[in-house]
Amino acid sequence: MLGTYILIGLGVIVLVAVILIYNRLVQKRQMVRNGWADVDVQLKRRSDLIPRLIETVRGYAAHENTLFQEVVAKRGAALAAGDDPVARGTAESALSQPMARLVAVAEAYPDLKANQNFLDLQKELVDTENKIEMARRFFNGAVRELNIAVESFPANLMAGPFGFQQSPFFEIETADRALPSVNFRGA
């Protein structure tokens, strides 16, 4: 009789442990989903600002049509990348370089630099870039926590059978973010 109680007690302990581990994995997966939603909101905000910025700059720098077309194409590719963090990170990295050139071109026009619409857009864009960075850090932290939980014992014994798997980090190349120098005065 005592052996039966011990087995029942061990069974209850194992069941409680399975429930706790499962709930912890669900919590971590939800944090990753929440983090990605935050990143996506900020990326969409930036994407919505880009056409306004282009139209503001276009009036001053009409000869930069190639740059405007490149920004629009890269923006479209970033939007088309969807919810895959790896594909989206690659597309957003590709968008960062022409955006930096666009801001540099805009900075080269004194009248435009003094234009309140441009200054407001530039401020919003900088604010959005900062928010993207914060959201990306939160998302990557949540991914790290999920990946650790999925790989750690004893959760790794349950992760596979219950469909929990590692998530990729969201990375944007920061080397492309340096603003290039633009000189329209000749040499």
Coordinates of C-alpha atoms in Angstrom, one line a residue:
M1 CA 0.0 0.0 0.0
L2 CA 2.8 2.4 0.8
G3 CA 4.4 1.7 -2.5
T4 CA 1.2 2.7 -4.3
Y5 CA 1.1 6.0 -2.4
I6 CA 4.8 6.7 -3.3
L7 CA 4.1 5.9 -7.0
I8 CA 1.0 8.2 -7.0
G9 CA 3.0 10.9 -5.2
L10 CA 5.8 10.6 -7.8
G11 CA 3.2 10.7 -10.6
V12 CA 1.7 13.9 -9.2
I13 CA 5.1 15.5 -8.9
V14 CA 6.0 14.5 -12.5
L15 CA 2.6 15.8 -13.7
V16 CA 3.1 19.1 -11.9
A17 CA 6.6 19.5 -13.3
V18 CA 5.4 18.8 -16.8
I19 CA 2.6 21.4 -16.4
L20 CA 5.1 24.0 -15.0
I21 CA 7.6 23.4 -17.8
Y22 CA 5.0 23.5 -20.5
N23 CA 3.5 26.8 -19.1
R24 CA 7.0 28.3 -18.9
L25 CA 7.6 27.4 -22.6
V26 CA 4.3 28.8 -23.6
Q27 CA 5.1 32.0 -21.7
K28 CA 8.5 32.3 -23.5
R29 CA 6.9 31.7 -26.9
Q30 CA 4.3 34.4 -26.2
M31 CA 7.1 36.8 -25.3
V32 CA 8.8 36.1 -28.6
R33 CA 5.5 36.7 -30.5
N34 CA 4.9 39.9 -28.5
G35 CA 8.4 41.1 -29.2
W36 CA 8.0 40.4 -32.9
A37 CA 4.7 42.3 -33.0
D38 CA 6.5 45.3 -31.4
V39 CA 9.3 45.2 -34.0
D40 CA 6.8 44.9 -36.8
V41 CA 4.8 47.9 -35.6
Q42 CA 7.9 50.0 -35.6
L43 CA 9.1 48.8 -39.0
K44 CA 5.7 49.6 -40.4
R45 CA 5.8 53.0 -38.8
R46 CA 9.2 53.6 -40.5
S47 CA 7.8 52.3 -43.8
D48 CA 4.9 54.7 -43.6
L49 CA 7.2 57.7 -43.0
I50 CA 9.4 56.9 -45.9
P51 CA 7.0 58.1 -48.7
R52 CA 6.4 61.3 -46.8
L53 CA 10.2 61.9 -46.4
I54 CA 10.7 61.1 -50.1
E55 CA 8.1 63.6 -51.2
T56 CA 9.5 66.3 -49.0
V57 CA 13.0 65.8 -50.3
R58 CA 11.9 65.2 -54.0
G59 CA 10.8 68.8 -54.4
Y60 CA 14.3 70.0 -53.5
A61 CA 16.4 67.3 -55.1
A62 CA 14.6 66.3 -58.3
H63 CA 17.8 65.0 -59.9
E64 CA 18.0 62.2 -57.3
N65 CA 15.3 60.0 -59.0
T66 CA 17.5 56.9 -58.9
L67 CA 17.9 57.2 -55.2
F68 CA 14.2 57.7 -54.7
Q69 CA 13.4 54.7 -56.8
E70 CA 15.9 52.6 -54.9
V71 CA 14.4 53.6 -51.5
V72 CA 10.9 52.8 -52.8
A73 CA 12.1 49.4 -54.2
K74 CA 13.9 48.5 -51.0
R75 CA 10.9 49.6 -48.9
G76 CA 8.7 47.3 -51.0
A77 CA 11.1 44.4 -50.5
A78 CA 11.1 45.0 -46.7
L79 CA 7.3 45.0 -46.6
A80 CA 7.2 41.8 -48.7
A81 CA 9.6 40.0 -46.4
G82 CA 6.8 39.3 -44.0
D83 CA 7.2 37.9 -40.5
D84 CA 10.4 35.9 -41.0
P85 CA 12.9 37.6 -38.8
V86 CA 15.9 36.5 -41.0
A87 CA 14.4 37.6 -44.3
R88 CA 13.0 40.8 -42.7
G89 CA 16.4 41.7 -41.2
T90 CA 18.1 41.2 -44.5
A91 CA 15.5 43.4 -46.3
E92 CA 15.6 46.1 -43.6
S93 CA 19.4 46.1 -43.8
A94 CA 19.2 46.7 -47.5
L95 CA 16.8 49.6 -46.9
S96 CA 19.0 51.3 -44.3
Q97 CA 21.8 52.2 -46.8
P98 CA 19.7 54.2 -49.3
M99 CA 17.7 55.7 -46.4
A100 CA 21.0 57.0 -45.0
R101 CA 21.9 58.4 -48.4
L102 CA 18.4 60.0 -48.7
V103 CA 18.9 61.8 -45.4
A104 CA 22.4 62.9 -46.5
V105 CA 21.0 64.3 -49.7
A106 CA 18.3 66.2 -47.8
E107 CA 21.0 67.6 -45.5
A108 CA 22.8 69.1 -48.4
Y109 CA 20.0 71.5 -49.2
P110 CA 19.9 74.6 -46.8
D111 CA 16.3 75.5 -47.6
L112 CA 15.2 71.9 -47.0
K113 CA 17.1 71.7 -43.7
A114 CA 15.2 74.7 -42.5
N115 CA 11.8 73.4 -43.7
Q116 CA 9.7 72.5 -40.7
N117 CA 8.1 69.5 -42.4
F118 CA 11.4 68.0 -43.2
L119 CA 12.7 68.6 -39.7
D120 CA 9.6 67.0 -38.2
L121 CA 9.9 64.0 -40.5
Q122 CA 13.6 63.7 -39.7
K123 CA 12.8 63.8 -36.0
E124 CA 10.1 61.1 -36.4
L125 CA 12.4 58.9 -38.4
V126 CA 15.2 59.2 -35.8
D127 CA 12.6 58.5 -33.1
T128 CA 11.3 55.5 -35.1
E129 CA 14.9 54.1 -35.6
N130 CA 15.4 54.3 -31.8
K131 CA 12.1 52.5 -31.2
I132 CA 13.1 49.8 -33.7
E133 CA 16.3 49.3 -31.9
M134 CA 14.5 49.0 -28.5
A135 CA 11.9 46.6 -29.9
R136 CA 14.6 44.6 -31.6
R137 CA 16.5 44.2 -28.3
F138 CA 13.4 43.2 -26.5
F139 CA 12.6 40.6 -29.2
N140 CA 16.1 39.2 -29.3
G141 CA 16.0 39.0 -25.5
A142 CA 12.8 37.0 -25.7
V143 CA 14.2 34.8 -28.4
R144 CA 17.3 34.2 -26.3
E145 CA 15.1 33.2 -23.3
L146 CA 13.0 30.9 -25.4
N147 CA 16.0 29.3 -27.1
I148 CA 17.6 28.7 -23.7
A149 CA 14.4 27.1 -22.3
V150 CA 14.0 24.9 -25.4
E151 CA 17.6 23.6 -25.1
S152 CA 17.7 23.3 -21.3
F153 CA 17.1 20.0 -19.4
P154 CA 14.4 18.9 -18.6
A155 CA 12.4 21.3 -20.8
N156 CA 14.2 20.0 -23.9
L157 CA 12.5 16.6 -23.3
M158 CA 9.1 18.3 -23.7
A159 CA 9.9 21.0 -26.2
G160 CA 10.1 18.8 -29.3
P161 CA 7.0 16.7 -28.6
F162 CA 4.9 19.8 -27.8
G163 CA 6.1 21.7 -30.9
F164 CA 8.4 24.2 -29.2
Q165 CA 11.4 25.1 -31.2
Q166 CA 14.2 27.7 -31.3
S167 CA 13.4 31.1 -33.0
P168 CA 15.9 33.1 -35.1
F169 CA 17.1 36.4 -33.9
F170 CA 16.2 39.6 -35.8
E171 CA 19.4 41.3 -36.9
I172 CA 20.0 44.4 -39.0
E173 CA 23.4 45.2 -40.3
T174 CA 24.5 48.3 -38.4
A175 CA 27.6 49.0 -40.6
D176 CA 25.3 50.4 -43.3
R177 CA 23.9 53.1 -40.9
A178 CA 26.8 55.6 -41.1
L179 CA 25.7 58.6 -43.1
P180 CA 27.7 59.1 -46.3
S181 CA 29.2 62.4 -47.2
V182 CA 27.4 64.2 -50.1
N183 CA 29.0 67.2 -51.9
F184 CA 27.1 68.9 -54.7
R185 CA 29.6 71.7 -55.1
G186 CA 31.9 70.0 -57.4
A187 CA 35.2 68.9 -55.7

